[in-house]
Structures are given as structure tokens and as C-alpha cells.
Short mmCIF file of C-alpha atoms in Angstrom, two decimals:
data_model
loop_
_atom_site.label_atom_id
_atom_site.label_comp_id
_atom_site.label_asym_id
_atom_site.label_seq_id
_atom_site.Cartn_x
_atom_site.Cartn_y
_atom_site.Cartn_z
CA MET A 730 85.90 107.99 107.21
CA ASN A 731 85.00 110.43 104.58
CA ALA A 732 82.01 110.03 102.41
CA GLU A 733 83.15 108.71 99.32
CA LEU A 734 84.83 105.91 101.09
CA ALA A 735 81.77 104.96 103.42
CA ALA A 736 79.20 104.90 100.22
CA ASP A 737 81.56 102.68 98.16
CA ARG A 738 82.40 100.18 101.20
CA GLN A 739 78.38 99.96 101.77
CA VAL A 740 78.47 99.35 97.39
CA LEU A 741 81.25 96.76 98.14
CA ALA A 742 79.66 94.91 101.05
CA ASP A 743 76.47 94.64 99.64
CA LEU A 744 77.81 92.84 96.57
CA VAL A 745 79.75 90.56 98.42
CA ARG A 746 76.88 89.48 100.82
CA ARG A 747 74.96 88.91 98.10
CA PHE A 748 77.75 86.74 96.04
CA ALA A 749 78.40 84.74 99.65
CA GLY A 750 74.91 84.69 100.21
CA ASP A 751 74.03 83.01 97.10
CA GLU A 752 76.34 81.25 95.29
CA ILE A 753 78.93 80.47 98.10
CA ALA A 754 76.27 79.25 101.80
CA PRO A 755 74.11 76.95 100.08
CA ASN A 756 76.40 74.64 98.54
CA VAL A 757 78.97 75.03 101.05
CA GLN A 758 78.24 71.38 102.60
CA ALA A 759 78.19 69.53 99.24
CA TRP A 760 81.53 71.17 98.05
CA ASP A 761 82.93 70.22 101.91
CA ASP A 762 81.67 66.45 101.14
CA ALA A 763 83.17 66.58 97.46
CA GLY A 764 86.97 68.06 99.20
CA GLU A 765 87.08 71.08 96.44
CA PHE A 766 84.87 73.23 94.75
CA PRO A 767 84.01 73.97 90.94
CA ARG A 768 87.09 75.93 89.13
CA GLY A 769 84.27 77.84 87.29
CA LEU A 770 83.94 79.74 90.81
CA TYR A 771 87.16 81.56 90.53
CA ALA A 772 85.71 83.21 86.66
CA ARG A 773 82.57 84.31 88.43
CA ALA A 774 84.57 85.43 91.59
CA ALA A 775 86.45 87.55 89.11
CA GLU A 776 83.76 88.83 86.42
CA LEU A 777 82.28 90.61 90.02
CA GLY A 778 85.80 92.41 90.46
CA LEU A 779 86.56 90.26 93.53
CA LEU A 780 89.67 88.62 92.76
CA GLY A 781 91.23 91.60 91.06
CA LEU A 782 90.36 94.13 94.40
CA GLY A 783 93.74 95.79 95.22
CA TYR A 784 95.83 95.13 92.03
CA PRO A 785 97.30 97.21 89.30
CA GLU A 786 94.53 98.67 86.85
CA GLU A 787 97.26 97.54 84.25
CA PHE A 788 96.75 94.23 84.99
CA GLY A 789 93.00 94.09 85.11
CA GLY A 790 92.40 94.66 88.79
CA THR A 791 90.94 97.52 90.85
CA PRO A 792 93.71 99.58 93.42
CA ALA A 793 92.27 99.46 96.89
CA SER A 794 92.93 100.54 100.09
CA TYR A 795 92.91 98.07 103.32
CA SER A 796 89.61 99.87 104.35
CA LEU A 797 87.84 99.82 101.32
CA LYS A 798 89.04 96.12 101.20
CA LEU A 799 88.19 95.38 104.78
CA PRO A 800 84.03 94.76 104.95
CA ALA A 801 84.45 93.15 101.77
CA TRP A 802 86.73 90.27 103.13
CA VAL A 803 84.64 90.20 106.52
CA ALA A 804 81.43 90.12 104.22
CA LEU A 805 83.05 87.42 102.14
CA ALA A 806 83.37 85.55 105.86
CA ARG A 807 80.26 86.37 107.18
CA HIS A 808 78.03 85.80 104.42
CA GLY A 809 80.05 82.35 102.53
CA LYS A 810 80.05 80.71 106.13
CA SER A 811 83.61 79.00 104.36
CA GLY A 812 86.88 79.51 105.59
CA GLY A 813 88.09 76.48 102.82
CA VAL A 814 86.18 78.30 99.75
CA LEU A 815 87.66 81.66 100.84
CA ALA A 816 91.24 80.09 100.97
CA SER A 817 91.42 78.43 97.86
CA LEU A 818 89.37 81.01 96.34
CA PHE A 819 91.80 83.67 97.11
CA SER A 820 95.23 81.70 97.69
CA HIS A 821 96.52 84.12 94.72
CA ASN A 822 96.08 87.31 97.46
CA ILE A 823 99.00 85.67 98.98
CA GLY A 824 101.01 83.94 96.17
CA LEU A 825 100.40 86.92 93.76
CA PRO A 826 101.82 90.09 95.76
CA PRO A 827 105.54 89.30 95.19
CA VAL A 828 105.15 88.52 91.35
CA VAL A 829 103.22 92.01 91.14
CA LEU A 830 106.33 93.50 93.80
CA HIS A 831 109.31 92.04 92.16
CA ALA A 832 109.13 90.20 88.83
CA SER A 833 110.31 91.75 85.82
CA ASP A 834 107.92 93.43 83.76
CA ALA A 835 106.92 90.94 81.31
CA LEU A 836 106.49 88.24 83.82
CA ARG A 837 103.77 90.17 85.21
CA SER A 838 102.02 90.19 82.08
CA GLU A 839 102.14 87.18 81.47
CA VAL A 840 100.88 85.72 84.95
CA VAL A 841 99.15 88.13 86.56
CA PRO A 842 96.17 89.52 84.45
CA PRO A 843 94.87 85.71 83.36
CA VAL A 844 94.98 84.80 87.26
CA LEU A 845 92.72 88.33 88.21
CA ARG A 846 90.32 86.57 85.01
CA GLY A 847 89.89 84.04 86.94
CA GLU A 848 91.48 81.54 84.20
CA LYS A 849 95.17 80.79 86.74
CA ILE A 850 95.55 79.92 90.32
CA ALA A 851 98.30 81.37 91.94
CA ALA A 852 99.44 80.16 95.32
CA LEU A 853 102.22 80.01 97.82
CA ALA A 854 104.48 78.04 99.12
CA ILE A 855 106.98 78.44 101.98
CA THR A 856 106.00 76.24 104.57
CA GLU A 857 108.33 72.82 104.85
CA PRO A 858 107.81 69.42 106.41
CA GLY A 859 110.72 70.09 108.53
CA GLY A 860 110.60 73.66 109.20
CA GLY A 861 106.83 75.00 110.26
CA SER A 862 107.00 78.66 111.09
CA ASP A 863 110.97 78.74 111.08
CA VAL A 864 111.30 80.30 107.72
CA ALA A 865 115.26 80.97 107.47
CA ALA A 866 115.60 77.11 107.81
CA LEU A 867 113.82 76.17 104.97
CA ARG A 868 115.50 73.94 102.76
CA THR A 869 114.64 73.50 99.74
CA THR A 870 117.42 73.94 96.98
CA ALA A 871 117.21 76.25 93.80
CA ARG A 872 120.66 75.48 91.89
CA LEU A 873 121.96 78.14 89.07
CA ASP A 874 122.45 75.26 85.77
CA GLY A 875 123.00 77.54 82.83
CA ASP A 876 119.52 79.64 82.16
CA HIS A 877 117.59 77.68 84.27
CA TYR A 878 116.93 76.80 87.77
CA VAL A 879 117.10 73.38 88.71
CA VAL A 880 114.70 72.74 92.15
CA ASN A 881 114.96 70.12 95.11
CA GLY A 882 112.90 69.81 98.10
CA GLU A 883 109.17 69.54 99.56
CA LYS A 884 106.45 72.20 100.41
CA THR A 885 103.97 71.22 102.98
CA PHE A 886 100.11 72.54 104.19
CA ILE A 887 100.09 74.39 100.71
CA THR A 888 96.47 76.45 100.00
CA SER A 889 95.60 75.57 96.33
CA GLY A 890 98.17 73.07 96.04
CA MET A 891 96.97 70.12 94.09
CA ARG A 892 95.46 72.07 91.22
CA ALA A 893 97.54 75.85 91.35
CA ASP A 894 98.88 77.09 88.01
CA TRP A 895 101.23 78.84 89.07
CA ILE A 896 103.19 78.99 92.55
CA THR A 897 105.08 81.60 94.31
CA VAL A 898 108.18 79.56 96.00
CA ALA A 899 110.68 80.23 98.51
CA VAL A 900 114.00 78.21 97.97
CA ARG A 901 117.28 78.62 98.96
CA THR A 902 119.95 79.63 96.35
CA GLY A 903 122.45 80.78 98.78
CA GLU A 904 125.00 78.41 100.53
CA GLY A 905 124.10 77.29 104.21
CA ARG A 906 121.11 78.58 106.58
CA GLY A 907 119.79 81.45 107.70
CA ALA A 908 117.64 84.18 106.47
CA GLY A 909 120.07 85.60 103.93
CA GLY A 910 120.24 83.19 101.43
CA ILE A 911 116.68 82.58 100.39
CA SER A 912 114.87 83.76 97.21
CA MET A 913 111.94 83.44 95.41
CA LEU A 914 111.39 81.84 92.64
CA LEU A 915 107.83 81.35 90.41
CA VAL A 916 107.59 77.81 89.19
CA PRO A 917 104.81 76.81 86.48
CA GLY A 918 102.15 73.79 87.98
CA ASP A 919 102.95 71.63 85.00
CA ALA A 920 106.63 71.86 85.40
CA PRO A 921 108.03 68.66 85.07
CA GLY A 922 109.25 66.68 88.28
CA LEU A 923 106.61 68.67 90.28
CA THR A 924 104.10 65.94 91.88
CA ARG A 925 101.55 66.62 94.51
CA THR A 926 100.10 64.53 97.32
CA ARG A 927 96.37 65.95 99.13
CA LEU A 928 96.42 66.38 102.13
CA SER A 929 93.24 65.23 104.40
CA LYS A 930 92.23 67.73 107.26
CA MET A 931 90.28 68.42 109.69
CA GLY A 932 88.66 71.86 108.32
CA TRP A 933 88.65 74.11 105.32
CA LEU A 934 87.60 70.86 103.19
CA CYS A 935 86.77 71.86 100.18
CA SER A 936 90.18 73.64 100.00
CA ASP A 937 92.80 71.59 97.91
CA THR A 938 96.15 71.86 100.72
CA ALA A 939 98.93 69.50 99.50
CA THR A 940 102.64 68.44 99.75
CA LEU A 941 104.72 69.46 97.03
CA HIS A 942 107.60 67.16 95.59
CA PHE A 943 110.54 69.08 93.38
CA ASP A 944 112.74 66.11 91.83
CA ASN A 945 115.47 68.15 89.78
CA VAL A 946 112.76 70.51 88.80
CA ARG A 947 113.81 73.28 85.88
CA VAL A 948 112.52 76.67 86.39
CA PRO A 949 113.90 79.52 83.67
CA ALA A 950 115.94 81.98 85.43
CA ARG A 951 113.76 84.58 84.10
CA TYR A 952 110.84 83.28 86.41
CA LEU A 953 113.36 84.79 89.63
CA LEU A 954 111.43 87.07 91.62
CA GLY A 955 113.87 90.24 92.35
CA HIS A 956 117.36 89.25 92.86
CA GLU A 957 118.78 86.36 94.44
CA GLY A 958 118.75 86.09 98.71
CA GLU A 959 115.42 89.17 98.56
CA GLY A 960 113.23 86.25 99.21
CA PHE A 961 113.43 86.19 103.26
CA ARG A 962 112.22 90.35 103.25
CA MET A 963 109.52 89.70 100.48
CA ILE A 964 108.09 86.80 102.76
CA MET A 965 108.20 89.10 106.04
CA GLY A 966 106.42 92.00 103.91
CA ASN A 967 103.83 89.45 102.32
CA PHE A 968 102.64 88.79 105.66
CA ASN A 969 101.52 92.51 106.58
CA GLY A 970 98.52 91.54 103.71
CA GLU A 971 98.19 87.92 104.70
CA ARG A 972 97.33 88.52 108.88
CA ILE A 973 94.96 91.62 107.37
CA GLY A 974 93.00 89.50 106.05
CA LEU A 975 92.98 86.45 108.17
CA ALA A 976 91.53 89.21 110.86
CA ALA A 977 89.10 89.89 108.88
CA GLY A 978 88.14 86.59 107.73
CA ALA A 979 87.69 85.59 111.64
CA LEU A 980 85.48 88.76 112.57
CA GLY A 981 83.10 87.33 110.09
CA PHE A 982 83.64 83.51 111.23
CA SER A 983 82.61 85.36 114.34
CA GLN A 984 79.78 87.71 113.55
CA ALA A 985 78.34 83.78 111.38
CA CYS A 986 78.85 82.22 114.86
CA LEU A 987 76.82 84.76 116.47
CA ASP A 988 74.16 85.20 113.62
CA GLU A 989 73.25 81.41 113.53
CA ALA A 990 73.87 80.77 117.72
CA LEU A 991 71.29 84.26 117.71
CA ALA A 992 68.47 82.67 115.03
CA TRP A 993 68.55 79.39 117.10
CA ALA A 994 67.84 81.22 120.68
CA ARG A 995 64.83 82.52 119.33
CA GLU A 996 63.57 79.71 117.76
CA ARG A 997 64.23 76.39 120.13
CA LYS A 998 62.34 76.42 123.21
CA ALA A 999 63.09 75.21 126.46
CA PHE A 1000 61.46 74.44 129.16
CA GLY A 1001 58.85 76.41 128.63
CA THR A 1002 60.48 79.27 126.83
CA ALA A 1003 62.75 80.37 123.93
CA LEU A 1004 66.38 79.62 124.74
CA VAL A 1005 66.93 83.93 124.66
CA GLU A 1006 64.90 84.25 127.57
CA HIS A 1007 67.03 82.27 129.23
CA GLN A 1008 69.50 84.55 131.41
CA ALA A 1009 72.50 82.13 131.09
CA VAL A 1010 72.10 82.36 127.19
CA ARG A 1011 71.50 85.46 126.54
CA HIS A 1012 74.92 86.03 128.28
CA LYS A 1013 76.54 84.38 126.38
CA LEU A 1014 75.62 85.48 123.19
CA VAL A 1015 76.73 88.80 124.90
CA ASP A 1016 79.78 87.65 125.19
CA MET A 1017 80.10 87.06 121.67
CA GLN A 1018 79.46 90.48 120.67
CA MET A 1019 81.42 92.04 123.31
CA ARG A 1020 84.45 90.50 121.46
CA ILE A 1021 83.31 90.95 118.14
CA ALA A 1022 82.41 95.12 118.79
CA SER A 1023 86.60 95.29 120.25
CA THR A 1024 87.52 93.17 117.25
CA GLU A 1025 85.95 95.62 114.48
CA ALA A 1026 86.91 98.51 115.73
CA TRP A 1027 90.59 97.09 116.53
CA ILE A 1028 90.60 96.52 112.80
CA GLU A 1029 88.76 99.46 111.16
CA ALA A 1030 91.73 101.12 113.28
CA VAL A 1031 94.88 98.95 111.93
CA SER A 1032 93.46 99.16 108.52
CA ALA A 1033 93.32 103.28 108.62
CA GLU A 1034 96.56 103.07 110.25
CA GLY A 1035 97.81 100.71 107.07
CA ASP A 1036 96.87 103.09 104.63
CA ALA A 1037 98.34 106.55 105.87
CA LEU A 1038 102.00 104.51 106.62
CA GLU A 1039 100.94 103.66 102.57
CA ALA A 1040 100.67 107.18 101.66
CA ALA A 1041 103.30 108.05 103.27
CA GLY A 1042 105.49 105.28 102.21
CA ARG A 1043 106.37 103.15 105.80
CA HIS A 1044 105.34 99.94 104.50
CA ASN A 1045 106.53 98.36 107.53
CA ALA A 1046 106.51 100.21 110.35
CA PRO A 1047 107.34 98.38 113.34
CA GLU A 1048 104.57 100.05 115.56
CA TRP A 1049 102.27 99.08 112.66
CA VAL A 1050 103.71 95.09 112.85
CA ALA A 1051 102.76 94.95 116.01
CA GLN A 1052 99.70 96.21 115.95
CA ILE A 1053 99.52 93.86 113.15
CA CYS A 1054 100.39 90.19 115.26
CA LEU A 1055 98.12 91.65 118.53
CA LEU A 1056 95.17 92.39 116.03
CA LYS A 1057 95.36 88.70 114.47
CA ASN A 1058 95.78 87.04 117.75
CA HIS A 1059 92.70 88.94 118.97
CA ALA A 1060 90.62 87.88 116.40
CA THR A 1061 91.53 84.55 116.20
CA GLN A 1062 90.62 84.15 119.59
CA THR A 1063 87.32 85.84 119.08
CA MET A 1064 86.40 83.43 116.69
CA GLN A 1065 87.55 80.87 118.83
CA PHE A 1066 85.07 82.20 122.06
CA CYS A 1067 82.58 83.26 119.51
CA ALA A 1068 82.47 79.40 117.84
CA ASP A 1069 82.54 77.53 121.46
CA GLN A 1070 79.57 79.70 122.31
CA ALA A 1071 77.58 79.08 119.23
CA VAL A 1072 78.07 75.10 119.57
CA GLN A 1073 77.36 75.51 123.18
CA ILE A 1074 73.88 77.21 122.49
CA LEU A 1075 72.79 74.71 119.51
CA GLY A 1076 73.51 71.37 122.05
CA GLY A 1077 73.77 68.74 120.10
CA MET A 1078 72.94 70.43 117.02
CA GLY A 1079 75.68 72.01 116.83
CA PHE A 1080 77.78 69.15 116.97
CA MET A 1081 75.95 68.23 113.55
CA ARG A 1082 77.75 68.25 110.38
CA GLY A 1083 76.00 71.05 108.37
CA THR A 1084 75.51 73.41 111.43
CA VAL A 1085 77.71 77.13 110.30
CA SER A 1086 78.74 77.01 113.95
CA GLU A 1087 80.46 73.14 113.43
CA ARG A 1088 82.17 73.66 110.74
CA ILE A 1089 83.51 77.07 111.97
CA TYR A 1090 84.55 75.51 115.11
CA ARG A 1091 86.76 72.69 113.29
CA GLU A 1092 88.01 75.78 111.16
CA VAL A 1093 89.49 77.59 114.50
CA LYS A 1094 92.62 76.45 114.57
CA VAL A 1095 94.51 76.81 110.83
CA MET A 1096 93.43 80.11 111.48
CA MET A 1097 95.33 80.53 114.61
CA ILE A 1098 98.32 78.61 113.50
CA GLY A 1099 98.03 80.03 109.20
CA GLY A 1100 100.05 83.00 108.95
CA GLY A 1101 102.04 82.64 111.93
CA ALA A 1102 101.25 80.77 115.12
CA GLU A 1103 99.59 82.91 118.28
CA GLU A 1104 103.11 82.20 119.92
CA ILE A 1105 105.35 83.60 116.73
CA MET A 1106 102.96 86.64 116.39
CA LYS A 1107 103.30 87.82 120.21
CA GLU A 1108 107.09 87.55 120.24
CA LEU A 1109 107.40 89.34 116.63
CA ALA A 1110 104.97 91.56 118.51
CA ALA A 1111 107.07 92.46 121.49
CA ARG A 1112 110.67 92.72 119.16
CA GLN A 1113 108.73 95.16 117.02
CA MET A 1114 107.89 97.36 119.84
CA GLY A 1115 111.15 97.25 121.19
CA TRP A 1116 111.18 95.17 124.03
CA LEU A 1117 113.87 92.96 122.93
#
């Protein structure tokens, strides 16, 4: 890593640490209780340049490599201590890339800048009630009627689903089933016929998650991204950035668990001495650090490789996609281990709402499932490595 990149990473990480520590972490429990966080947080994150990180300057963003964005992602998780905040605050990072890459110039100019300014919220809607990870089996349809598409169907588990202003929706424009007939359509959040149902969750309590219902929703044909039938390829390409982000978040949350567990072990007395003086507790902490260190090294390597491949024009190289899948599983398993060990070290306090480890313990499973469940990641990795 060159000195300039290292310096930029440090500046960005320090900025994010202050923002997350001062403006997110102290409020997370209250936001969880309320079931949402203030919409003004988007504007604040935009003011600091965080919403635009990785987006073209022409839309108000700041171009950034994976390696530059990585410490920001990790710091947001470690010091913000809430997956729910990060999921909704940065839902545009899965909703906007297909727009940036495939929309018309006019549509990009209409949609992207207000989102990066924190004025509008963007979301992605792929998963359906009966489909889960089987994207090729989706049933939501978009039928061309004059200069509009008419959309019918349902999407579920949609992050920012209750208040998104723009929703990038996977639809079936072709006949039959399979990947070939899938397209991507941008749907305005205020479109007549679109209704939303809030979902109650085990974790991510301050993230608004919804089922979306499309009942003859008319969407201008100019909101089609790319061409009909290109949607499956867009979805698969979009997963790479999402999965690296999930891995980075999992690393940060693992560090947050270790931070809390170590502080507790140093302060809490048991049998006349601090917990950290007991070998069994010390070894739990060391095991956490061991997994954190391996995850950190791996994600740094995958990010650097991604930057090199992008520079060479090989965005979806199979060997890199396989590494992302394996990394995502490893990072979320590290998070699961660290959350479990931290709760154990905290004992009864680890079972109480308000502790970091309790919150992260409840958020583990969505990280292991979102962006592709463990089993899907293993199968995709095997295929990308040519084992099948």
C-alpha cells in the first residue's frame, strides 16, 4: 500500500470514527426502541461525504477504490455499533449502482444527486415471498403498455422499504421462468398502486424493513435500466460490492464485541480478581482476536485484488468472485463467534438490552443470510473455482 493511500485511509477512518462515535452510537438504543432513526441522519452523512463515497464526481460523489472505502465501512460498524443504522443509511449502496451503471444520462442526473445529498432514499428490491435466494425464479412482472410498464407482484425483506423514494426493482419482462426474462426497473416511491407493510425483526430494529405490494403500478418506460433481459447480469454484478460491504461490517462488529468484552473483563471482578485474570476468559478474548486478525488480512487482500482487477477491466473475474463468497462466510462466522463469546463473558449483562454485544448477537443471522446465505456462497464459490 502506497503512502498516499495509507494517509487517505487514516483520515477517512478518523472522520468516520468521530461521526459514528458521536452521532450514532449514543442514540442507537433509543432509535431501536423507536423502530427508526431520524431522516436527518442522511443529510449529516452526506455533508461529511459518506453517502457519495465511491460515486462519480459528476453526481456529487467521490470516486474511491475498495481499499479506500474499506476502513470507512469497518469504522462505521465498530464505532456505530448498529447494523440497523448502517443497513438503511447506506441502502443506496445496493440500490443506486445499477442506476449509475445502466440508466440513461437523464435518469442518472434526476435520481443520483439528490440521494447522495441525503435528500432522497434509495433501496433495492429483489427478494420475493416465495423466492428467497432463487433470483431466477422471481415472479413480479412488468408488462409494457404504451410508454409505461405495468408492475404487479410483491417484494419482501426490503431494507429502507418503508420510506425509500426510489426503488430499484427486479421484474420479469420476458415470458416463462429463468434468468433470461429478468429486467431492472426504477420505481418511484410515490407511484400509485405501490403499498408497503412494515416487518418486525429479530435485529436491525431501527432499520425500516418492508414487504412491497405492486398492484398495476405504472412506471414510465424510460425508468428501465439498460435493456430488457439484462437484469440478472446486473443483479449478479451488484452482489460483489454488497458482499464485500457485509464482510467489512462483520469485521467491525466483531471488533466492537471484543472492545466491549475486553473492557468488561478488565473492570468486572469475580472471585476476588478481574475476569481478565482468569485464563478461561483470557483465552476467549484471544480466540476472538485470532479470528478478527484473519478476517482483516483476508478482506484487505480481496479489496486490493478487486482494485487491481477493476484497473485491468476484469470486474467479475471468477477467482475473485469465489474469494468474495468465501470471505463473506468467514467474516460473518467471525462475527457470530465474537458475539457469542462476548455475551458469555458479559454473563447476565450480555443478555440485557443496551449492551453492544446483545445487539450484535441478534444481528448476526441477517448478516449471514443477507447478500447470499452461507449455503449459496459455498455453491457459488465452488462453481467460480471450476469445481463443477
